Amino acid sequence: MSIVTIIGAGVMGSAMSFPLSDNGHTVRLVGTMLDREIINHVIDTLYHPNLKRSLPNGIECHQLETLENAVTGADLVICGVSSFGVEWFSENIIPRLPPSVPILSVTKGMFNLPDGTLMSYPKFYAGKYPDRSFNAIGGPCTSYELADRDFTHICFCGQNLTKLEEMKKILETPYYNISLTTDIEGLECAVALKNAYALAVTLAVGLSKRSGDTIHYNSQAALFGQSVKEMRKLLSLFGYADENIIYGAGDLYVTVFGGRTRMIGTLLGLGHSFDEAMRELEGVTLESIVISTRVGEAVQTLINAGKADSADFPLLLHVYDIITNGATVDIPWKAF
Amino acid sequence: MSIVTIIGAGVMGSAMSFPLSDNGHTVRLVGTMLDREIINHVIDTLYHPNLKRSLPNGIECHQLETLENAVTGADLVICGVSSFGVEWFSENIIPRLPPSVPILSVTKGMFNLPDGTLMSYPKFYAGKYPDRSFNAIGGPCTSYELADRDFTHICFCGQNLTKLEEMKKILETPYYNISLTTDIEGLECAVALKNAYALAVTLAVGLSKRSGDTIHYNSQAALFGQSVKEMRKLLSLFGYADENIIYGAGDLYVTVFGGRTRMIGTLLGLGHSFDEAMRELEGVTLESIVISTRVGEAVQTLINAGKADSADFPLLLHVYDIITNGATVDIPWKAF
């Protein structure tokens, strides 16, 4: 059995404790400074107030001050911070980890560089710490359902297939099914793109609610199809294998139904301005907005440089226009 | 303005009257022998008992006996029969139509040939009547939402782009958006495949209901991603352009939520045998079963001939096994 330390006690990081515990491993959960209350709560009652489930018996909880104890002897560190915590994790946490321990990140998203290219978080970390092993999880997985041990199928990516096999052995259960790939950038790009497109698809939820309470699916499906079309073109534009669309499409599917991104897409589709929608959702972490903006900026940069054609991405550019210029929702159907 | 005759007064054929009527065309709806009651009902009250909406004012209704009157002077005939009516339409109806009138079919599905290839319905018709123009509609569209004038985006396919442009001009409205393609077999294959895979994805609905009433999405999304993966491989196996996956994925999305296929997938996922599920749904037209069987047979033929690898299609073959051998649901997660 192994010792696995999860850093970041948000819903996704915490949910990873279920397959780990079911496989008999020692699980240590370390809260960031944002998770102080959560950790106290779990120490007292095992109940995670945001995940709304009790975490597995036997889980060891740590505040950030005892990080060094929590990672002593660890065979694997899972990084459970959100997109907003990536730089913080890189600067403040990685130096405090044993040099040889592999790191598996659940954070989805990418950075956009000034030249219009994208960079995955594992690549970002590896740029700073070239001697460490950075890996990541992509594919459709909501934390609540993982905690409920519902069937899930995701993909681990990393440079070293042997290391990936070891991580798979630690984490795979009958309900948590794992594929492996060494195409880090391709997988991470595909699953980051779904954030932008989940917002696009859920615009249709709000649009159909304008005329009544019934949820319609023709319009969602049309936007879903257009999303798959544009995501494939984006993967190819950024130089990644088209094959990754299978994780992008699955991840898009679960994100459309999954929660926060759907809330903002619906509000926008109902006719709220972007500023109004953001005010209404104050306090909710909206990674989708960050990622949509980054991908939009990257594509706009490539269009300006003559390296991409705006006619290929009408839906993405509309979402980008809504977020950055406050444009009202007006799906460019004729451009599909 | 044009005269358009719809043959087949099922929900999809009848719903086509909405964009036609909104564009000011003369619409004639002809019931098959199965639609006699529906036509009588619409003549009396305009209300379509299966579509559960009143059809547009001014629609002309015909029983099959007056087909010749209904197609006199028609600029376009829309074929609204189901998969089960394709041979009947070919043998009994086409000879009664004016030779020059183009035919636009809403029927989704394909025939499988003994050599393991598939054949679209337009190609099947054209084989019998080489001098006529056969076209078809693919892409996500449920009849109820079309009748509600919800945003829809589909694709017309046919051999002649000029003819397709004319049909698009007749039918396109602000809510009914139309792309065009001359890749008939590719589009028709992609949207036929979604029938088999909608059944596969909705197995997860039943599986998650076993443990409670909450619908889970991780498992649906995993099956959705695997479906996209296998559908792409099937398109390539049958020799069609991969690009058509965008209609397949959109159509899969709407079918998962759309009704009858979801009912059988859910029952199977809940643990009912195929025979039990079919008994429970007696009287419901289940094109998905027909199409799943045909596609499964085609792939099995190609596997037996050494032209396809069973490892590429674990999900399709499992669905085929459930339908043809009464296998119990046991998703082959590890084979994904």
PDB file of C-alpha atoms in Angstrom, chain A residues 209-311:
ATOM      1  CA  LYS A 209     -35.926  29.369 -20.994  1.00  0.00           C
ATOM      2  CA  ARG A 210     -36.841  32.795 -22.376  1.00  0.00           C
ATOM      3  CA  SER A 211     -39.895  31.255 -23.984  1.00  0.00           C
ATOM      4  CA  GLY A 212     -40.946  29.031 -21.091  1.00  0.00           C
ATOM      5  CA  ASP A 213     -39.702  26.629 -18.493  1.00  0.00           C
ATOM      6  CA  THR A 214     -39.102  23.691 -20.799  1.00  0.00           C
ATOM      7  CA  ILE A 215     -35.491  22.858 -21.543  1.00  0.00           C
ATOM      8  CA  HIS A 216     -34.990  22.328 -25.250  1.00  0.00           C
ATOM      9  CA  TYR A 217     -32.244  20.228 -26.771  1.00  0.00           C
ATOM     10  CA  ASN A 218     -32.158  20.960 -30.523  1.00  0.00           C
ATOM     11  CA  SER A 219     -30.361  24.239 -29.907  1.00  0.00           C
ATOM     12  CA  GLN A 220     -28.019  22.746 -27.281  1.00  0.00           C
ATOM     13  CA  ALA A 221     -27.220  19.916 -29.699  1.00  0.00           C
ATOM     14  CA  ALA A 222     -26.534  22.356 -32.535  1.00  0.00           C
ATOM     15  CA  LEU A 223     -24.124  24.262 -30.297  1.00  0.00           C
ATOM     16  CA  PHE A 224     -22.615  20.983 -29.093  1.00  0.00           C
ATOM     17  CA  GLY A 225     -21.969  19.898 -32.689  1.00  0.00           C
ATOM     18  CA  GLN A 226     -20.479  23.276 -33.566  1.00  0.00           C
ATOM     19  CA  SER A 227     -18.322  23.059 -30.416  1.00  0.00           C
ATOM     20  CA  VAL A 228     -16.942  19.685 -31.482  1.00  0.00           C
ATOM     21  CA  LYS A 229     -16.236  21.161 -34.922  1.00  0.00           C
ATOM     22  CA  GLU A 230     -14.366  24.169 -33.514  1.00  0.00           C
ATOM     23  CA  MET A 231     -12.541  22.153 -30.835  1.00  0.00           C
ATOM     24  CA  ARG A 232     -11.163  19.828 -33.515  1.00  0.00           C
ATOM     25  CA  LYS A 233      -9.989  22.830 -35.521  1.00  0.00           C
ATOM     26  CA  LEU A 234      -8.414  24.370 -32.426  1.00  0.00           C
ATOM     27  CA  LEU A 235      -6.559  21.160 -31.554  1.00  0.00           C
ATOM     28  CA  SER A 236      -5.168  21.124 -35.065  1.00  0.00           C
ATOM     29  CA  LEU A 237      -4.413  24.882 -34.983  1.00  0.00           C
ATOM     30  CA  PHE A 238      -2.401  24.471 -31.779  1.00  0.00           C
ATOM     31  CA  GLY A 239      -0.636  21.450 -33.232  1.00  0.00           C
ATOM     32  CA  TYR A 240      -2.183  18.696 -31.096  1.00  0.00           C
ATOM     33  CA  ALA A 241      -3.603  15.308 -32.087  1.00  0.00           C
ATOM     34  CA  ASP A 242      -7.232  15.406 -33.141  1.00  0.00           C
ATOM     35  CA  GLU A 243      -7.709  12.095 -31.260  1.00  0.00           C
ATOM     36  CA  ASN A 244      -7.967  14.092 -28.020  1.00  0.00           C
ATOM     37  CA  ILE A 245     -11.415  15.310 -29.079  1.00  0.00           C
ATOM     38  CA  ILE A 246     -12.849  12.189 -27.403  1.00  0.00           C
ATOM     39  CA  TYR A 247     -11.839  13.535 -23.978  1.00  0.00           C
ATOM     40  CA  GLY A 248     -12.851  17.047 -24.967  1.00  0.00           C
ATOM     41  CA  ALA A 249     -16.306  15.895 -26.072  1.00  0.00           C
ATOM     42  CA  GLY A 250     -16.875  13.763 -22.980  1.00  0.00           C
ATOM     43  CA  ASP A 251     -15.657  16.514 -20.716  1.00  0.00           C
ATOM     44  CA  LEU A 252     -17.843  19.049 -22.525  1.00  0.00           C
ATOM     45  CA  TYR A 253     -20.842  16.773 -21.989  1.00  0.00           C
ATOM     46  CA  VAL A 254     -20.344  16.513 -18.235  1.00  0.00           C
ATOM     47  CA  THR A 255     -19.533  20.204 -17.855  1.00  0.00           C
ATOM     48  CA  VAL A 256     -22.714  21.256 -19.641  1.00  0.00           C
ATOM     49  CA  PHE A 257     -24.635  19.448 -16.907  1.00  0.00           C
ATOM     50  CA  GLY A 258     -22.181  19.927 -14.127  1.00  0.00           C
ATOM     51  CA  GLY A 259     -22.850  23.214 -12.421  1.00  0.00           C
ATOM     52  CA  ARG A 260     -21.110  26.518 -12.347  1.00  0.00           C
ATOM     53  CA  THR A 261     -20.423  27.035 -16.037  1.00  0.00           C
ATOM     54  CA  ARG A 262     -24.024  26.123 -16.787  1.00  0.00           C
ATOM     55  CA  MET A 263     -25.179  28.801 -14.325  1.00  0.00           C
ATOM     56  CA  ILE A 264     -23.409  31.617 -16.146  1.00  0.00           C
ATOM     57  CA  GLY A 265     -24.271  30.348 -19.635  1.00  0.00           C
ATOM     58  CA  THR A 266     -27.929  30.153 -18.636  1.00  0.00           C
ATOM     59  CA  LEU A 267     -27.948  33.666 -17.182  1.00  0.00           C
ATOM     60  CA  LEU A 268     -26.327  35.053 -20.323  1.00  0.00           C
ATOM     61  CA  GLY A 269     -28.753  33.146 -22.536  1.00  0.00           C
ATOM     62  CA  LEU A 270     -31.672  34.524 -20.540  1.00  0.00           C
ATOM     63  CA  GLY A 271     -30.538  37.993 -21.554  1.00  0.00           C
ATOM     64  CA  HIS A 272     -28.436  39.206 -18.618  1.00  0.00           C
ATOM     65  CA  SER A 273     -25.330  41.187 -19.498  1.00  0.00           C
ATOM     66  CA  PHE A 274     -22.011  39.613 -18.624  1.00  0.00           C
ATOM     67  CA  ASP A 275     -21.524  42.063 -15.738  1.00  0.00           C
ATOM     68  CA  GLU A 276     -24.991  41.333 -14.362  1.00  0.00           C
ATOM     69  CA  ALA A 277     -24.404  37.587 -14.608  1.00  0.00           C
ATOM     70  CA  MET A 278     -21.073  37.867 -12.807  1.00  0.00           C
ATOM     71  CA  ARG A 279     -22.646  39.957 -10.046  1.00  0.00           C
ATOM     72  CA  GLU A 280     -25.387  37.367  -9.608  1.00  0.00           C
ATOM     73  CA  LEU A 281     -22.790  34.618  -9.240  1.00  0.00           C
ATOM     74  CA  GLU A 282     -20.516  36.567  -6.943  1.00  0.00           C
ATOM     75  CA  GLY A 283     -18.386  34.292  -4.834  1.00  0.00           C
ATOM     76  CA  VAL A 284     -18.560  31.384  -7.257  1.00  0.00           C
ATOM     77  CA  THR A 285     -15.237  30.264  -8.736  1.00  0.00           C
ATOM     78  CA  LEU A 286     -15.614  30.520 -12.495  1.00  0.00           C
ATOM     79  CA  GLU A 287     -12.615  28.889 -14.108  1.00  0.00           C
ATOM     80  CA  SER A 288     -14.569  28.715 -17.350  1.00  0.00           C
ATOM     81  CA  ILE A 289     -14.420  32.492 -17.701  1.00  0.00           C
ATOM     82  CA  VAL A 290     -10.663  32.512 -17.215  1.00  0.00           C
ATOM     83  CA  ILE A 291     -10.105  29.704 -19.692  1.00  0.00           C
ATOM     84  CA  SER A 292     -12.548  31.102 -22.255  1.00  0.00           C
ATOM     85  CA  THR A 293     -10.735  34.412 -22.117  1.00  0.00           C
ATOM     86  CA  ARG A 294      -7.304  32.811 -22.465  1.00  0.00           C
ATOM     87  CA  VAL A 295      -8.329  30.616 -25.405  1.00  0.00           C
ATOM     88  CA  GLY A 296     -10.139  33.558 -27.017  1.00  0.00           C
ATOM     89  CA  GLU A 297      -7.063  35.751 -26.641  1.00  0.00           C
ATOM     90  CA  ALA A 298      -4.829  33.040 -28.090  1.00  0.00           C
ATOM     91  CA  VAL A 299      -7.066  32.570 -31.124  1.00  0.00           C
ATOM     92  CA  GLN A 300      -7.457  36.332 -31.608  1.00  0.00           C
ATOM     93  CA  THR A 301      -3.659  36.665 -31.556  1.00  0.00           C
ATOM     94  CA  LEU A 302      -3.329  33.960 -34.197  1.00  0.00           C
ATOM     95  CA  ILE A 303      -6.053  35.586 -36.326  1.00  0.00           C
ATOM     96  CA  ASN A 304      -4.305  38.969 -36.089  1.00  0.00           C
ATOM     97  CA  ALA A 305      -1.050  37.309 -37.140  1.00  0.00           C
ATOM     98  CA  GLY A 306      -2.773  35.738 -40.160  1.00  0.00           C
ATOM     99  CA  LYS A 307      -2.253  32.240 -38.735  1.00  0.00           C
ATOM    100  CA  ALA A 308      -5.937  31.450 -38.133  1.00  0.00           C
ATOM    101  CA  ASP A 309      -9.217  32.245 -39.873  1.00  0.00           C
ATOM    102  CA  SER A 310     -11.957  33.889 -37.819  1.00  0.00           C
ATOM    103  CA  ALA A 311     -14.562  32.094 -39.986  1.00  0.00           C
TER     104      ALA A 311
END
